[in-house]
XYZ file of C-alpha atoms in Angstrom:
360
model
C 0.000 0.000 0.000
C 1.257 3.714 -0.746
C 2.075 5.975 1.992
C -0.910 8.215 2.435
C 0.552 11.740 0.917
C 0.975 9.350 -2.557
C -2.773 7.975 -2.112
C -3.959 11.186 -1.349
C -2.019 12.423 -4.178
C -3.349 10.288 -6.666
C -7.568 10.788 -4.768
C -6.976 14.306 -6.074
C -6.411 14.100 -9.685
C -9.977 11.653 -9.830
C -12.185 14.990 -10.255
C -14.449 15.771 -12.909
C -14.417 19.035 -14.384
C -17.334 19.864 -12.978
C -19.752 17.859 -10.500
C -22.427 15.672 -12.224
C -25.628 17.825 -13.138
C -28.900 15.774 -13.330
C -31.815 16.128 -15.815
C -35.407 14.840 -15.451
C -36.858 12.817 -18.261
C -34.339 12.952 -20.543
C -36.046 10.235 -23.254
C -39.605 10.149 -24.388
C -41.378 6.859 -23.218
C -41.210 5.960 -27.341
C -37.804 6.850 -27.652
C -37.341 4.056 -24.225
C -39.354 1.751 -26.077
C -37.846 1.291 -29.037
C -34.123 1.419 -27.319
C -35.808 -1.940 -25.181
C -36.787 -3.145 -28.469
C -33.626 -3.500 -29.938
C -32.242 -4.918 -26.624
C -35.195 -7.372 -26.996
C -35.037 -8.389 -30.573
C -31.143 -7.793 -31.309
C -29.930 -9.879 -29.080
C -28.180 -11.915 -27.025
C -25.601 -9.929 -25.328
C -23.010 -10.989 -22.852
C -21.858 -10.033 -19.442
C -19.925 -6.979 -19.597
C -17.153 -8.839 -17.847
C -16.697 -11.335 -20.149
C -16.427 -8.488 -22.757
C -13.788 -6.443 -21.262
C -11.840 -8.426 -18.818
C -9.578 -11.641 -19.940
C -8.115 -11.573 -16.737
C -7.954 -10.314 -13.352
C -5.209 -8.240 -13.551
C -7.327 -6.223 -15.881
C -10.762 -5.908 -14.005
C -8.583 -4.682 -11.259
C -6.473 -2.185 -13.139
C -9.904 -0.227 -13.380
C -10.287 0.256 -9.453
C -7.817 0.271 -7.215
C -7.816 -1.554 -3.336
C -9.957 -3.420 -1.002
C -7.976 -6.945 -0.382
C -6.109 -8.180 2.176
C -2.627 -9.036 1.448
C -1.497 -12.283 0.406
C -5.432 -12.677 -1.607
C -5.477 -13.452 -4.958
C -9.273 -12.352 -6.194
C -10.179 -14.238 -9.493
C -13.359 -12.978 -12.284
C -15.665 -15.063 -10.748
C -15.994 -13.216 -7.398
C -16.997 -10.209 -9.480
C -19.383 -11.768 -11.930
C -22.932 -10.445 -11.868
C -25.512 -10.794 -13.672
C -25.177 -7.746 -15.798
C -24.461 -7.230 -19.461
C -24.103 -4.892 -22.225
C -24.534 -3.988 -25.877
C -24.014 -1.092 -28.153
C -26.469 1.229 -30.258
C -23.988 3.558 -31.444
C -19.970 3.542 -31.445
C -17.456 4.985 -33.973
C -19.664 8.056 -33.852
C -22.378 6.010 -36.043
C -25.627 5.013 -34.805
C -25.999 0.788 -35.097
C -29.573 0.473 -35.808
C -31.247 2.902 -38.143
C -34.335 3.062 -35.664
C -32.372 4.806 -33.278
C -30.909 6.702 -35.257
C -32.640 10.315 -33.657
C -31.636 9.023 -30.380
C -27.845 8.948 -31.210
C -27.670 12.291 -32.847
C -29.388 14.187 -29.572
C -29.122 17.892 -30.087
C -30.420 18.220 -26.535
C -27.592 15.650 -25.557
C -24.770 17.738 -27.290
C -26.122 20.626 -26.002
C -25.611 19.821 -22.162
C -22.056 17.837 -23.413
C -20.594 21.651 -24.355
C -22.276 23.794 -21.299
C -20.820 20.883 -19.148
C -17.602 21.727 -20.389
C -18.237 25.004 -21.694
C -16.995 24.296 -25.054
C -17.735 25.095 -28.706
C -17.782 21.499 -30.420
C -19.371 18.127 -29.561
C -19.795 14.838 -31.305
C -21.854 12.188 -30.562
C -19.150 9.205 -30.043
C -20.487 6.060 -28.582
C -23.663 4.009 -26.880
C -24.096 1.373 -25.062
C -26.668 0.004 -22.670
C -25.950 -2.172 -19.261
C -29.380 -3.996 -18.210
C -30.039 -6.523 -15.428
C -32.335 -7.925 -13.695
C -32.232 -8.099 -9.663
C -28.245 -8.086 -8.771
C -25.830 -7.563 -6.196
C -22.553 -4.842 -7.033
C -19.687 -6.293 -5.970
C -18.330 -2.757 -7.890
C -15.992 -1.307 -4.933
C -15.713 1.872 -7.537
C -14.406 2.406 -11.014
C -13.037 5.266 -13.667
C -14.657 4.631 -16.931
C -12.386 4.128 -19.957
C -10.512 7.294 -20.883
C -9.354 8.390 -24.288
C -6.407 10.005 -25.072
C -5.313 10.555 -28.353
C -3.989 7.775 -30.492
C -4.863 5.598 -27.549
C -8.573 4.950 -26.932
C -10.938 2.723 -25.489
C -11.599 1.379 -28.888
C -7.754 0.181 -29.854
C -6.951 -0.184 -25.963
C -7.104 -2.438 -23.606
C -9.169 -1.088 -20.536
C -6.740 -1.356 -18.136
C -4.328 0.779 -19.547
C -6.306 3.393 -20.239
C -8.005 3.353 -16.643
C -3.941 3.659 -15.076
C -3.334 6.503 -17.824
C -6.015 8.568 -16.454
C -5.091 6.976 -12.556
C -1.495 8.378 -12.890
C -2.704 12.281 -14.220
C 0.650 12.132 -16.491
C -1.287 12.545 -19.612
C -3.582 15.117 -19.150
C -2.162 16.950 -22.453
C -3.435 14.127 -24.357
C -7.023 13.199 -22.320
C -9.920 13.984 -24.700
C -12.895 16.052 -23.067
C -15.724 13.762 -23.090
C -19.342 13.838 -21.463
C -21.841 11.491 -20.721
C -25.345 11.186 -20.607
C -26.243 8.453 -18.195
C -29.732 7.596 -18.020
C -31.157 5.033 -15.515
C -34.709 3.206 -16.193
C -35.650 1.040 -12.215
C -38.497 0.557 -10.784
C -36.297 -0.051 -7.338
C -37.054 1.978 -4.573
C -33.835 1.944 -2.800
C -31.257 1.232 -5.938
C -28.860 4.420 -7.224
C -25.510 5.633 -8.111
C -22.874 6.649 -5.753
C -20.061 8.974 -6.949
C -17.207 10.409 -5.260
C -17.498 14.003 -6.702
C -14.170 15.397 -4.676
C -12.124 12.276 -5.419
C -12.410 8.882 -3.837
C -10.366 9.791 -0.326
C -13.202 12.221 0.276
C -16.948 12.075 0.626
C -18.900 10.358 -1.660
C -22.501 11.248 -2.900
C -25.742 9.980 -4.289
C -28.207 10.387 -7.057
C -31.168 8.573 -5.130
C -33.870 6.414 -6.169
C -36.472 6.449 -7.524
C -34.032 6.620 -10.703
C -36.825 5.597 -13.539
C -35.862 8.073 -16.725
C -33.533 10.148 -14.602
C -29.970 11.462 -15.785
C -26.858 12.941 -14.945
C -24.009 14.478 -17.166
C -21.006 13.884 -15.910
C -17.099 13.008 -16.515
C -17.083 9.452 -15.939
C -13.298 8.736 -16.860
C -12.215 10.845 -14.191
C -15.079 10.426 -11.528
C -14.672 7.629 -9.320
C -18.380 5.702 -9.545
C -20.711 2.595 -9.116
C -23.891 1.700 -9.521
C -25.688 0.053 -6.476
C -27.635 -3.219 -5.802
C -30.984 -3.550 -6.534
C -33.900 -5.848 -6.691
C -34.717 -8.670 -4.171
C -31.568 -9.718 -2.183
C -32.555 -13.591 -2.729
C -32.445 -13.078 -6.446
C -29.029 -10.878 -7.240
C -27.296 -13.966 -8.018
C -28.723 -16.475 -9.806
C -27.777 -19.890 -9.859
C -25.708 -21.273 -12.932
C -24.381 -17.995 -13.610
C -21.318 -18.350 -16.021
C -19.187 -16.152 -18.090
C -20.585 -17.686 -21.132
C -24.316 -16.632 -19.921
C -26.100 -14.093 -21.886
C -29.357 -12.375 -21.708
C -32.666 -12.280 -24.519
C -36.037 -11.136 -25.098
C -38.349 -13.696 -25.020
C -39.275 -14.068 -28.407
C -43.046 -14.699 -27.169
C -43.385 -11.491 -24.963
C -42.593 -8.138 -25.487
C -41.535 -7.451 -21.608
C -40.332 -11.357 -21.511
C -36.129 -11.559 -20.510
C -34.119 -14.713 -20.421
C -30.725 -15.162 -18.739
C -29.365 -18.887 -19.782
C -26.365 -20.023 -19.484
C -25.614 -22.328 -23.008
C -28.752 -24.018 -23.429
C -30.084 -23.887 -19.697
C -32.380 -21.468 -18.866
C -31.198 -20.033 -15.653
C -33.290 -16.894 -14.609
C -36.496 -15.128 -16.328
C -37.955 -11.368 -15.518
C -40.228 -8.332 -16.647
C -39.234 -5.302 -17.851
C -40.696 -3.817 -14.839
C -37.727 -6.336 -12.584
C -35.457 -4.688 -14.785
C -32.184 -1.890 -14.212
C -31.662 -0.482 -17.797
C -28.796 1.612 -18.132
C -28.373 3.680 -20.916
C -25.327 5.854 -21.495
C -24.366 8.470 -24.408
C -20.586 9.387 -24.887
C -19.671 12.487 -26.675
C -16.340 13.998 -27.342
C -15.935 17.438 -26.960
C -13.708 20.230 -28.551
C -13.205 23.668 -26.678
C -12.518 25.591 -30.036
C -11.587 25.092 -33.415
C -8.094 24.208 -33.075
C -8.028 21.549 -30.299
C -10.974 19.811 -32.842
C -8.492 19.487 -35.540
C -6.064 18.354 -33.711
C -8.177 15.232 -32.366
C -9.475 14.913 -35.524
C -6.002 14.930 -37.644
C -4.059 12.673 -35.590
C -0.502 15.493 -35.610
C -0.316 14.551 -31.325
C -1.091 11.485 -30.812
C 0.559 9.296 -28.374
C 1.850 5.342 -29.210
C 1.307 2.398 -27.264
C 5.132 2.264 -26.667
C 5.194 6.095 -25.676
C 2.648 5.188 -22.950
C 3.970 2.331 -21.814
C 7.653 3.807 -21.115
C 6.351 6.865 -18.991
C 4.689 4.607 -16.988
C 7.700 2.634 -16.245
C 10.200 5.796 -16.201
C 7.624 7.599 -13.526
C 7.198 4.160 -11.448
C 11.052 3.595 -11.117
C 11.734 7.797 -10.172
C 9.691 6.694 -7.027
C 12.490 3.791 -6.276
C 9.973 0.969 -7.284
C 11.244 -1.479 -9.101
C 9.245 -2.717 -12.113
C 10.457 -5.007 -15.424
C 10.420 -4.390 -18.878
C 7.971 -7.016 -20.200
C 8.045 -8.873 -23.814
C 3.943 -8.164 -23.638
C 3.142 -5.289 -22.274
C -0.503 -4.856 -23.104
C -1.285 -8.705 -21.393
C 1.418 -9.359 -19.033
C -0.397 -10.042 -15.869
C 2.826 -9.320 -13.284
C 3.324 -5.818 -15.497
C -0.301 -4.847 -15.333
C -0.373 -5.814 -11.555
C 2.661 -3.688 -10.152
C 1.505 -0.420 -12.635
C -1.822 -0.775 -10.434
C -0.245 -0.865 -7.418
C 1.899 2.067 -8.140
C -1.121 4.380 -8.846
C -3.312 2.757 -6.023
C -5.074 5.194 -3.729
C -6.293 2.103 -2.160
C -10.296 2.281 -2.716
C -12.497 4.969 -1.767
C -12.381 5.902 2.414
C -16.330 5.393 2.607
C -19.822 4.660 0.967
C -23.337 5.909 2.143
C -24.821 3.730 4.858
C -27.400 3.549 2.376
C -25.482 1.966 -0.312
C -22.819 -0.302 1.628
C -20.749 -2.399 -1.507
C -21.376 -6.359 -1.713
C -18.274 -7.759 -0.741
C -16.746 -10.094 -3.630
C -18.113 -13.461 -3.997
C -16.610 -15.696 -1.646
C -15.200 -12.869 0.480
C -16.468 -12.372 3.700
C -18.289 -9.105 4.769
């Protein structure tokens, strides 16, 4: 563990430019329906942590503490029974139904007075839905982009420790989300840590049906919260190959099965939907062009060596690896050099789940 100046150190650079401002209603009840559609007809879709995460190493990379020493955690204590899938990315909308959706003036609109900037592009999509499920989330930075190194030809971790480490801030691109939350839960919200994770957190509280925030997500320390009945957050036969389906015979019919075995079934009205818009935005003319032209960018291997020169200037000792984009022991010690070691404390109404098969 770093000493506590370092942690506190590295708790400061987690803040958003500004703290998350909510909006009320933020999608027409057609514009939810046919986003559920596509969910319901397009599918399946897999856990998001079989998408993102080939390894430990990696989830971990994206938050930083919480275990005692000498514990190795593995994926499966973090699975949940939550997945994802994408209606736009690449700054292109997926499926031409939602195609008014993606290009949201309203949407770009709060993305520049968020920032207070001239330009904004609509630049990805995706939805997270679940049924009841626990969040074994202790916290998390979204994916950062920087320029020639995004979430797109990036692995996750690395670009969660390049925003952890504040040593490319030249290169971060100004994004804003949308994040839009459709639950019927009376209790379920989303904690944020608006002052950096070593300080106070925050809530947006329930009831959370067709209520948003804009916000910073890369560099705002975040999770969603449990919700649903605590008896069925974790479903039996739960697998990384599981994925989730409209019922082809009901409109408000999901299916979670795990290969051919039907493991779990709900309503729409059991469900958390999630749905989250990602602009990038420009402050003026000439910072557009030069995201746009590629004359800055950073390399993989430019990355990757100011991460090791910074590490060893602090007298830790780190290798060169052969691999370093899936070297397990090289991912590990870069996210123990920029560990502020979790956030200090949660809401006593939103406590986190502890890992799966570690104790409370």
């Amino acid at each position: 563990m770093l000493d506590k100046a370092r942690r506190q150190y590295l708790s400061d650079i987690l803040k958003p430019v500004a703290p998350p401002r909510e909006i009320a209603s933020p999608f027409t009840e057609e514009q939810k329906r046919l986003m559920l559609d596509v969910v319901h007809d397009r599918g399946p879709w897999k856990l998001i942590i079989a998408q993102h995460f080939p390894t430990p190493e990696s989830l971990l990379a994206t938050f930083a503490g919480g275990f005692p020493e000498g514990f190795t955690p593995t994926l499966d204590m973090f699975m949940t029974p939550t997945f994802r899938g994408y209606f736009g990315n690449y700054s292109t909308p997926l499926y031409p139904e939602l195609h008014e959706v993606f290009y949201n003036e309203a949407f770009l609109n709060h993305a520049k007075s968020y920032w207070g900037a001239a330009y904004a592009k609509p630049q990805m999509m995706l939805f997270n839905v679940n049924g009841p499920c626990a969040n074994t989330d202790p916290g998390h930075l979204d994916s950062p982009s920087f320029r020639g190194i995004r979430y797109e030809n990036s692995p996750t971790w690395l670009c969660s420790i390049m925003g952890r480490s504040g040593l490319f801030q030249d290169y971060l691109i100004k994004m804003a989300q949308v994040i839009t939350w459709f639950s019927h839960d009376p209790e379920s919200g989303f904690t944020y840590w608006p002052e950096g994770p070593l300080n106070k957190p925050a809530r947006v509280q329930s009831p959370i049906y067709n209520r948003a925030v804009v916000v910073q997500n890369e560099m705002l320390v975040h999770r969603g919260e449990a919700n649903g009945p605590r008896e069925r957050r974790r479903p039996t036969g739960l697998a990384f190959d599981s994925v989730f389906a409209g019922d082809p015979g009901d409109r408000d019919g999901w299916v979670v099965r795990t290969g051919d075995t039907e493991i779990e079934r709900y309503h729409t009205d059991d469900l958390r939907f999630l749905v989250h818009w990602s602009a990038e935005v420009f402050s003026d003319y000439d910072e557009l062009k030069k995201n746009m032209d590629g004359s800055d960018n950073l390399t993989h291997e430019q990355a990757i060596d100011t991460l090791i020169k910074d590490v060893r200037s602090r007298g830790i000792t780190i290798e060169t690896p052969s691999d370093p984009l899936g070297d397990p022991v090289f991912i590990r010690a870069l996210n123990a050099a920029y560990d502020f070691g979790g956030p200090a404390e949660y809401p006593d109404e939103a406590p986190v789940d502890p890992p799966f098969g570690l104790a409370a």
